[in-house]
Coordinates of C-alpha atoms in Angstrom, one line a residue:
M99 CA -66.1 -122.0 193.3
K100 CA -64.4 -125.3 192.5
V101 CA -61.8 -125.4 189.8
L102 CA -60.2 -128.4 187.9
V103 CA -56.7 -128.3 186.3
L104 CA -55.9 -131.1 183.9
G105 CA -52.3 -132.4 183.8
N106 CA -49.4 -133.6 186.0
G107 CA -46.5 -131.3 185.1
G108 CA -44.8 -128.1 186.4
R109 CA -47.1 -126.0 184.2
E110 CA -50.1 -127.5 185.9
H111 CA -48.6 -127.1 189.4
A112 CA -48.0 -123.4 188.7
L113 CA -51.5 -122.9 187.2
A114 CA -53.2 -124.7 190.1
W115 CA -51.1 -122.7 192.7
K116 CA -52.1 -119.4 191.1
L117 CA -55.8 -120.4 190.8
A118 CA -55.9 -121.4 194.4
Q119 CA -55.1 -117.8 195.3
G120 CA -58.4 -116.6 193.8
E121 CA -60.8 -114.9 196.2
R122 CA -63.8 -117.0 195.1
V123 CA -61.9 -120.3 194.8
S124 CA -62.9 -122.9 197.4
Q125 CA -61.1 -125.9 196.0
V126 CA -58.6 -126.7 193.2
F127 CA -58.5 -130.2 191.9
V128 CA -55.6 -131.4 189.8
A129 CA -56.0 -134.5 187.6
P130 CA -53.9 -136.5 188.0
G131 CA -51.4 -134.1 189.6
N132 CA -48.0 -134.9 191.0
G133 CA -46.0 -135.1 194.2
G134 CA -46.0 -131.3 194.6
T135 CA -49.7 -130.8 194.1
A136 CA -50.3 -133.8 196.5
R137 CA -48.4 -131.9 199.2
D138 CA -50.1 -128.6 198.8
P139 CA -53.0 -128.3 201.3
L140 CA -54.9 -126.0 198.9
L141 CA -54.8 -128.5 196.1
K142 CA -56.3 -132.0 195.7
N143 CA -55.1 -134.7 193.3
I144 CA -57.7 -136.7 191.4
L145 CA -56.4 -139.9 189.8
I146 CA -58.5 -139.6 186.6
T147 CA -57.1 -139.3 183.1
D148 CA -59.9 -140.5 180.8
V149 CA -61.6 -137.6 179.0
K150 CA -65.2 -138.9 179.6
A151 CA -64.4 -139.7 183.3
L152 CA -63.1 -136.2 183.8
A153 CA -66.3 -134.7 182.4
D154 CA -68.3 -137.0 184.7
F155 CA -66.2 -135.8 187.6
A156 CA -66.7 -132.1 186.6
E157 CA -70.5 -132.7 186.4
A158 CA -70.7 -134.5 189.8
E159 CA -68.5 -131.9 191.6
K160 CA -70.2 -128.9 189.9
I161 CA -66.8 -127.6 188.7
A162 CA -67.1 -123.9 187.8
L163 CA -64.1 -123.9 185.4
T164 CA -61.7 -126.5 184.0
V165 CA -58.3 -125.4 182.7
V166 CA -56.4 -127.7 180.3
G167 CA -52.6 -128.0 180.8
P168 CA -51.1 -130.5 178.3
E169 CA -51.5 -130.7 174.6
A170 CA -52.4 -134.4 174.6
Y171 CA -55.8 -133.7 176.3
L172 CA -56.5 -131.0 173.7
A173 CA -55.7 -133.3 170.8
A174 CA -57.9 -135.9 172.4
G175 CA -60.9 -133.5 172.3
V176 CA -61.4 -132.8 176.0
V177 CA -62.8 -129.3 175.2
D178 CA -65.3 -130.7 172.8
E179 CA -66.5 -133.3 175.3
F180 CA -66.9 -130.8 178.1
R181 CA -68.6 -128.2 175.9
A182 CA -71.0 -130.9 174.7
R183 CA -72.1 -131.3 178.3
G184 CA -72.4 -127.6 179.0
L185 CA -69.3 -127.5 181.2
R186 CA -67.1 -124.4 181.3
I187 CA -63.6 -125.2 180.1
F188 CA -60.7 -123.0 178.9
G189 CA -58.8 -124.4 175.9
P190 CA -59.1 -125.0 172.1
T191 CA -61.3 -127.6 170.5
K192 CA -59.6 -130.6 168.9
A193 CA -59.8 -129.0 165.5
A194 CA -58.3 -125.7 166.7
A195 CA -55.6 -127.6 168.6
Q196 CA -54.2 -128.9 165.3
L197 CA -52.1 -125.7 165.3
E198 CA -49.9 -127.7 167.7
S199 CA -50.9 -131.3 167.1
S200 CA -49.9 -131.2 163.4
K201 CA -46.9 -129.2 162.3
A202 CA -48.1 -129.7 158.7
F203 CA -51.5 -128.2 159.5
A204 CA -49.8 -125.2 161.2
K205 CA -47.4 -124.5 158.3
D206 CA -50.1 -124.8 155.7
F207 CA -52.3 -122.5 157.8
M208 CA -49.6 -119.9 158.1
K209 CA -48.8 -120.0 154.4
R210 CA -52.5 -119.6 153.5
H211 CA -53.0 -116.6 155.8
G212 CA -49.6 -114.9 155.1
I213 CA -48.2 -115.3 158.6
P214 CA -44.4 -115.0 158.6
T215 CA -42.6 -118.3 159.1
A216 CA -39.8 -120.4 157.6
A217 CA -40.1 -122.0 154.1
Y218 CA -40.9 -125.7 154.4
E219 CA -42.0 -129.0 152.7
V220 CA -43.8 -132.0 154.2
F221 CA -42.8 -135.6 153.5
S222 CA -44.0 -139.1 154.4
D223 CA -41.5 -140.8 152.0
A224 CA -38.0 -141.0 153.4
V225 CA -36.3 -141.2 150.0
A226 CA -38.0 -137.9 148.9
A227 CA -37.1 -136.3 152.3
H228 CA -33.4 -137.3 152.0
A229 CA -33.3 -136.0 148.4
Y230 CA -34.8 -132.6 149.5
V231 CA -32.2 -132.2 152.3
D232 CA -29.4 -133.0 149.8
V233 CA -30.6 -130.1 147.6
Q234 CA -31.3 -127.6 150.5
G235 CA -28.1 -128.3 152.5
A236 CA -27.5 -127.6 156.2
P237 CA -28.2 -126.1 158.6
I238 CA -31.8 -127.2 158.3
V239 CA -34.6 -128.1 160.7
I240 CA -36.3 -131.5 160.8
K241 CA -39.6 -131.7 162.7
A242 CA -41.9 -134.7 163.5
D243 CA -45.5 -134.0 162.5
G244 CA -47.2 -134.8 165.7
L245 CA -47.1 -134.5 169.5
A246 CA -43.6 -135.3 170.8
A247 CA -43.5 -133.6 174.2
G248 CA -41.2 -130.8 173.0
K249 CA -38.6 -133.2 171.7
G250 CA -39.6 -133.8 168.1
V251 CA -37.4 -131.1 166.6
V252 CA -33.8 -131.5 165.3
V253 CA -31.8 -128.5 164.3
A254 CA -29.3 -130.2 162.0
T255 CA -26.0 -128.4 161.5
S256 CA -24.8 -131.0 159.0
L257 CA -26.3 -133.2 156.3
E258 CA -25.4 -136.2 158.3
Q259 CA -27.5 -135.0 161.2
A260 CA -30.4 -134.2 158.9
H261 CA -30.4 -137.6 157.3
E262 CA -30.2 -139.3 160.8
A263 CA -33.1 -137.2 162.0
I264 CA -35.3 -138.2 158.9
D265 CA -34.6 -141.9 159.6
W266 CA -35.2 -141.4 163.3
I267 CA -38.5 -139.7 162.8
L268 CA -39.9 -141.4 159.7
A269 CA -38.5 -145.0 160.0
D270 CA -37.9 -145.5 163.7
N271 CA -40.3 -143.2 165.5
K272 CA -38.3 -143.6 168.7
L273 CA -40.1 -140.6 170.2
G274 CA -43.5 -142.4 170.1
V275 CA -44.9 -139.4 168.2
V276 CA -48.7 -139.4 167.8
H277 CA -49.3 -138.7 164.1
N278 CA -52.5 -137.4 162.6
E279 CA -53.1 -139.5 159.5
G280 CA -51.9 -143.0 160.5
G281 CA -48.4 -142.7 159.3
A282 CA -45.2 -140.8 160.1
R283 CA -44.7 -137.4 158.5
V284 CA -41.8 -135.0 158.7
V285 CA -41.8 -131.2 158.2
I286 CA -38.4 -129.9 156.8
E287 CA -37.9 -126.2 157.3
Q288 CA -35.5 -123.5 156.4
F289 CA -33.2 -122.7 159.3
L290 CA -34.0 -119.3 160.9
S291 CA -31.2 -117.4 162.7
G292 CA -31.9 -115.0 165.5
E293 CA -33.0 -115.2 169.1
E294 CA -36.1 -117.1 170.3
A295 CA -38.8 -115.9 172.6
S296 CA -42.1 -117.3 173.9
F297 CA -45.1 -115.1 173.1
I298 CA -48.2 -116.3 174.9
V299 CA -51.7 -114.9 174.8
L300 CA -55.2 -115.6 176.1
C301 CA -57.8 -115.9 173.4
D302 CA -61.6 -116.0 173.6
G303 CA -62.2 -116.7 169.9
K304 CA -62.1 -113.0 169.0
N305 CA -60.3 -110.9 171.6
V306 CA -56.7 -111.4 172.7
V307 CA -54.8 -110.4 175.9
S308 CA -51.0 -110.9 175.9
L309 CA -49.3 -112.4 178.9
A310 CA -45.9 -111.3 180.1
T311 CA -43.1 -112.1 177.7
S312 CA -40.7 -115.0 178.4
Q313 CA -37.8 -116.9 177.0
D314 CA -36.9 -120.5 177.6
H315 CA -33.7 -122.6 177.2
K316 CA -34.3 -125.7 175.0
R317 CA -30.9 -127.2 175.0
L318 CA -29.8 -129.6 177.8
L319 CA -26.4 -128.2 178.5
D320 CA -24.8 -124.8 179.4
G321 CA -24.1 -122.5 176.5
D322 CA -27.1 -123.9 174.6
E323 CA -25.3 -127.1 173.8
G324 CA -26.5 -130.7 173.7
P325 CA -29.8 -132.2 172.6
N326 CA -33.2 -130.3 172.5
T327 CA -35.4 -130.8 175.5
G328 CA -38.9 -129.7 176.6
G329 CA -37.1 -126.8 178.3
M330 CA -34.4 -126.5 180.9
G331 CA -35.4 -123.1 182.4
A332 CA -37.1 -119.8 181.6
Y333 CA -37.4 -116.2 182.7
S334 CA -39.8 -113.3 182.3
P335 CA -39.8 -110.7 180.9
A336 CA -37.7 -111.3 177.8
P337 CA -35.6 -108.2 176.9
V338 CA -35.5 -109.4 173.3
V339 CA -39.2 -108.7 173.0
T340 CA -39.0 -104.9 172.7
P341 CA -42.2 -102.8 172.4
N342 CA -41.6 -102.8 168.6
V343 CA -41.2 -106.6 168.5
H344 CA -44.3 -106.9 170.7
A345 CA -46.3 -104.8 168.3
K346 CA -45.1 -106.6 165.3
A347 CA -45.9 -110.0 166.9
M348 CA -49.4 -109.0 167.7
H349 CA -50.1 -107.3 164.3
E350 CA -48.4 -109.8 162.0
I351 CA -48.7 -113.1 163.8
I352 CA -51.2 -113.3 166.7
M353 CA -54.2 -111.3 165.3
P354 CA -53.9 -112.8 161.8
T355 CA -53.9 -116.3 163.4
I356 CA -57.0 -115.6 165.5
Q357 CA -58.8 -114.0 162.6
G358 CA -57.7 -116.7 160.2
M359 CA -58.9 -119.5 162.4
A360 CA -62.3 -117.8 162.7
R361 CA -62.5 -117.4 158.9
D362 CA -61.6 -121.1 158.5
G363 CA -64.6 -122.0 160.8
I364 CA -62.5 -123.1 163.7
P365 CA -62.4 -120.2 166.2
F366 CA -59.5 -120.4 168.7
T367 CA -60.1 -120.2 172.4
G368 CA -57.5 -120.9 175.1
F369 CA -53.8 -120.2 175.5
L370 CA -52.0 -119.6 172.2
Y371 CA -48.2 -119.8 172.3
A372 CA -46.2 -118.5 169.4
G373 CA -42.6 -119.5 169.5
L374 CA -40.9 -116.6 167.8
M375 CA -37.5 -116.2 166.1
I376 CA -36.5 -112.6 166.2
D377 CA -33.8 -111.6 163.7
E378 CA -31.1 -108.9 164.0
H379 CA -33.6 -106.3 162.6
G380 CA -36.2 -107.0 165.2
Q381 CA -38.4 -108.9 162.8
P382 CA -40.3 -111.9 164.4
R383 CA -41.2 -115.0 162.5
T384 CA -43.1 -118.0 163.8
V385 CA -41.1 -121.1 164.6
E386 CA -44.1 -123.0 165.9
F387 CA -47.5 -122.7 167.6
N388 CA -48.4 -124.4 170.9
T389 CA -52.1 -124.4 171.9
R390 CA -51.4 -124.3 175.6
M391 CA -49.1 -122.6 178.1
G392 CA -45.4 -123.3 177.8
D393 CA -43.5 -125.3 180.3
P394 CA -41.3 -124.0 181.9
E395 CA -42.4 -120.5 180.9
T396 CA -45.7 -120.9 182.9
Q397 CA -43.8 -121.0 186.2
P398 CA -42.1 -117.6 186.0
I399 CA -45.1 -116.0 184.3
M400 CA -47.4 -117.2 187.1
M401 CA -44.9 -115.9 189.7
R402 CA -45.2 -112.4 188.2
L403 CA -49.0 -112.4 187.6
K404 CA -50.8 -110.3 190.2
S405 CA -54.3 -110.5 188.7
D406 CA -56.8 -113.1 189.9
L407 CA -56.4 -115.9 187.4
L408 CA -59.8 -117.4 187.9
E409 CA -61.6 -114.1 187.2
V410 CA -59.5 -113.6 184.1
L411 CA -60.3 -117.1 182.7
L412 CA -64.0 -116.7 183.5
Q413 CA -63.9 -113.5 181.3
A414 CA -62.1 -115.5 178.6
T415 CA -64.7 -118.2 178.6
D416 CA -67.5 -115.6 178.5
G417 CA -65.9 -114.0 175.4
T418 CA -65.2 -110.7 177.2
L419 CA -61.4 -110.5 177.2
D420 CA -61.6 -107.0 175.7
Q421 CA -62.6 -105.9 179.3
V422 CA -59.4 -107.4 180.9
E423 CA -56.2 -105.7 181.8
L424 CA -53.6 -107.9 183.5
Q425 CA -51.5 -106.7 186.4
W426 CA -47.9 -107.8 186.7
D427 CA -45.1 -107.8 189.3
R428 CA -42.4 -105.5 187.9
R429 CA -39.7 -107.9 189.2
V430 CA -38.0 -110.5 187.0
A431 CA -38.9 -114.2 187.5
L432 CA -36.5 -117.0 186.6
G433 CA -37.0 -120.7 186.8
V434 CA -34.3 -123.5 186.7
V435 CA -35.4 -127.0 185.7
M436 CA -33.8 -129.9 187.5
A437 CA -34.0 -133.0 185.3
A438 CA -33.7 -136.7 186.0
H439 CA -30.7 -139.0 185.2
G440 CA -30.8 -139.9 181.5
Y441 CA -33.1 -137.1 180.4
P442 CA -34.2 -136.3 177.6
L443 CA -34.1 -139.8 175.9
S444 CA -34.3 -142.2 178.8
P445 CA -35.0 -140.5 182.1
R446 CA -34.7 -142.7 185.2
K447 CA -37.6 -142.9 187.7
G448 CA -37.7 -143.8 191.4
D449 CA -34.8 -141.7 192.7
A450 CA -35.5 -140.2 196.2
I451 CA -35.7 -136.4 196.4
T452 CA -34.6 -134.6 199.5
G453 CA -33.6 -131.1 200.6
L454 CA -36.6 -129.2 199.2
P455 CA -36.7 -125.6 200.6
A456 CA -39.9 -124.2 202.1
D457 CA -42.1 -122.1 199.8
A458 CA -41.5 -118.4 200.0
E459 CA -43.1 -115.2 198.6
D460 CA -40.1 -114.8 196.2
A461 CA -39.1 -118.4 195.7
M462 CA -41.2 -121.5 194.8
V463 CA -40.4 -125.1 193.8
F464 CA -42.9 -126.2 191.2
H465 CA -43.0 -130.0 190.8
A466 CA -43.2 -131.8 187.4
G467 CA -41.9 -135.4 187.4
T468 CA -42.4 -136.2 191.0
A469 CA -44.6 -138.7 192.9
E470 CA -45.1 -139.6 196.5
V471 CA -44.5 -143.3 197.2
D472 CA -45.0 -144.4 200.8
G473 CA -44.4 -140.9 202.0
Q474 CA -41.2 -140.5 200.1
L475 CA -40.9 -138.0 197.3
Q476 CA -39.4 -139.6 194.2
T477 CA -38.6 -138.8 190.6
S478 CA -41.3 -140.0 188.2
G479 CA -40.4 -138.2 184.9
G480 CA -37.8 -136.4 182.9
R481 CA -38.1 -132.8 184.1
V482 CA -38.5 -133.2 187.9
L483 CA -38.6 -129.7 189.4
C484 CA -38.6 -126.0 188.4
V485 CA -37.0 -123.8 191.0
T486 CA -38.4 -120.4 190.4
A487 CA -37.5 -117.0 192.0
L488 CA -38.3 -113.3 191.8
G489 CA -35.7 -110.6 191.9
E490 CA -35.2 -106.9 191.1
S491 CA -33.0 -107.9 188.2
V492 CA -32.2 -111.0 186.1
R493 CA -29.0 -111.5 188.1
K494 CA -30.8 -111.3 191.4
A495 CA -33.6 -113.7 190.3
Q496 CA -30.9 -116.0 189.0
Q497 CA -28.9 -115.9 192.2
L498 CA -32.0 -116.6 194.4
A499 CA -33.1 -119.5 192.1
Y500 CA -29.7 -121.2 192.2
D501 CA -29.4 -120.5 196.0
S502 CA -32.8 -122.2 196.5
L503 CA -31.8 -125.4 194.7
V504 CA -28.4 -125.9 196.3
N505 CA -29.7 -128.4 198.9
I506 CA -32.1 -130.3 196.6
Q507 CA -30.7 -133.8 196.1
F508 CA -31.6 -136.8 193.9
E509 CA -29.3 -139.2 192.2
G510 CA -28.2 -138.2 188.7
K511 CA -29.8 -134.7 188.8
Q512 CA -29.1 -132.5 185.8
F513 CA -29.6 -128.7 185.6
R514 CA -28.1 -125.9 183.6
R515 CA -26.0 -123.3 185.5
D516 CA -26.6 -120.4 183.0
I517 CA -30.4 -119.9 182.8
G518 CA -30.9 -116.3 181.9
H519 CA -27.5 -115.8 180.3
R520 CA -28.9 -114.1 177.2
A521 CA -30.7 -111.4 179.3
V522 CA -27.6 -110.9 181.5
K523 CA -25.6 -110.3 178.3
R524 CA -28.1 -107.6 177.2

C-alpha cells in the first residue's frame, strides 16, 4: 500500500517514519517533506502543497491512505476535497477543524455543550477589549482567534502585557494570523492555574481511542521562562495524567466533544488534541483544542507506539475504532527541540547543520525546519530538529536525548536543558 503524509515538520517526519514500518506499506510519500524525510530511503518527498494537486497525485498514485499533519491543510478543506473524490484520508473536515482554526468557535462550542473550560469573552474592537481587561485584571490570557502556528497566545501577568497583546493581535497582526471572518478577533480568557498536559485521541466520528499521554514545554527558556513557542520539547507518558485524571478527561471533555460535534451535524474524525490544565485537585479543564497531532508531542508518542499505525488508521477511516487496542512501549520517550537563531519571532534560515548522530532503536532525530541545499543540510524554519530518546525512566530518556544532541551544530542553535523537569520532580 502507498501512503501519503501531508506536511513538512517534525510531526510529519515522525508519522511518516512510523507508517513506513507497517507490514503492508510499500511506499510513504511526504508532501512537501523536509531535509530529514529527503534523507530517509523509506520515504519520498513530493513537492506539492496545493490541495487539488495533492488530490490529483493521490488519485494518480492510487494512494491507500492520506494522513494530514498540519492544521493549515485542514482549515483549507483538504479532507473535504479528498472525500469528494472518494479518496481515503484521516483528518477532520473544514467545518470540524474549526475547533482549532477558530478559538471563538471552540469556546462557544464548549460553553454550549457544558465542557469545562475557562470563562471568556470575544472582541474585535480594541477599545472594548482594553476596557474588559481593565475590569478583569491580571493574570489573564489573550488569544488570537485564528491559526498562529502555536504562537498566538499571550499569558499576561500584568495589565501592561495584556494591553500590549491586544494591540499586537488586533491592530498589528504581526503573527500573520489567518482569521475566519475577514477581520482580527481576540479571545480573552480567565487565567487557569495548574499543570498542563496534552491529551490526544483518535476519532472515527463516534468511537475514540486515546493515545499515550504526553506533556510539552511551551516556553523558550529553562524554568518555563521566556516567550511562548510552538513547543520546545515533550515527553510521554505524563505523570500528571493519573488514571483518575484520564477518566475525567474522557468522560467530561473528550466524549462530550465528539458527541456534541455529531449533534451539531459536524461529526469529528481525525486526531483530536485537548490541551488540559489540571488543577491541584486533579480536575482537568480545556485550555484549547487542536484538530491534529501535537508537535513536538508526536515524536515521543510515535517512539513509544508498538502497534502498526497504518492498520490503526485504516480502522479509524472505516469507523471501527471500537475494535482497536493500541500497544505501547513501557519505556519513557523524551524529545528535545533544537531551534534556530531568532526563534520564535524571527528565525534565521540557511545555517549549515552538522554532527547528526545515526538513527538508533532508542534514539531518533526527527527533522522539522531543515532542507537539503546542494547536498548540505541547512536550517529552514524556527524549530529545526527534535532529538528523541527512549529510557527506562524520565532521567534515563532525558540523559540519552541530551547525549545524542551534544555534537549537533548550527549557528545560533537554541534548546532548553530542562525538558522533563516536571516529571523528574514528581
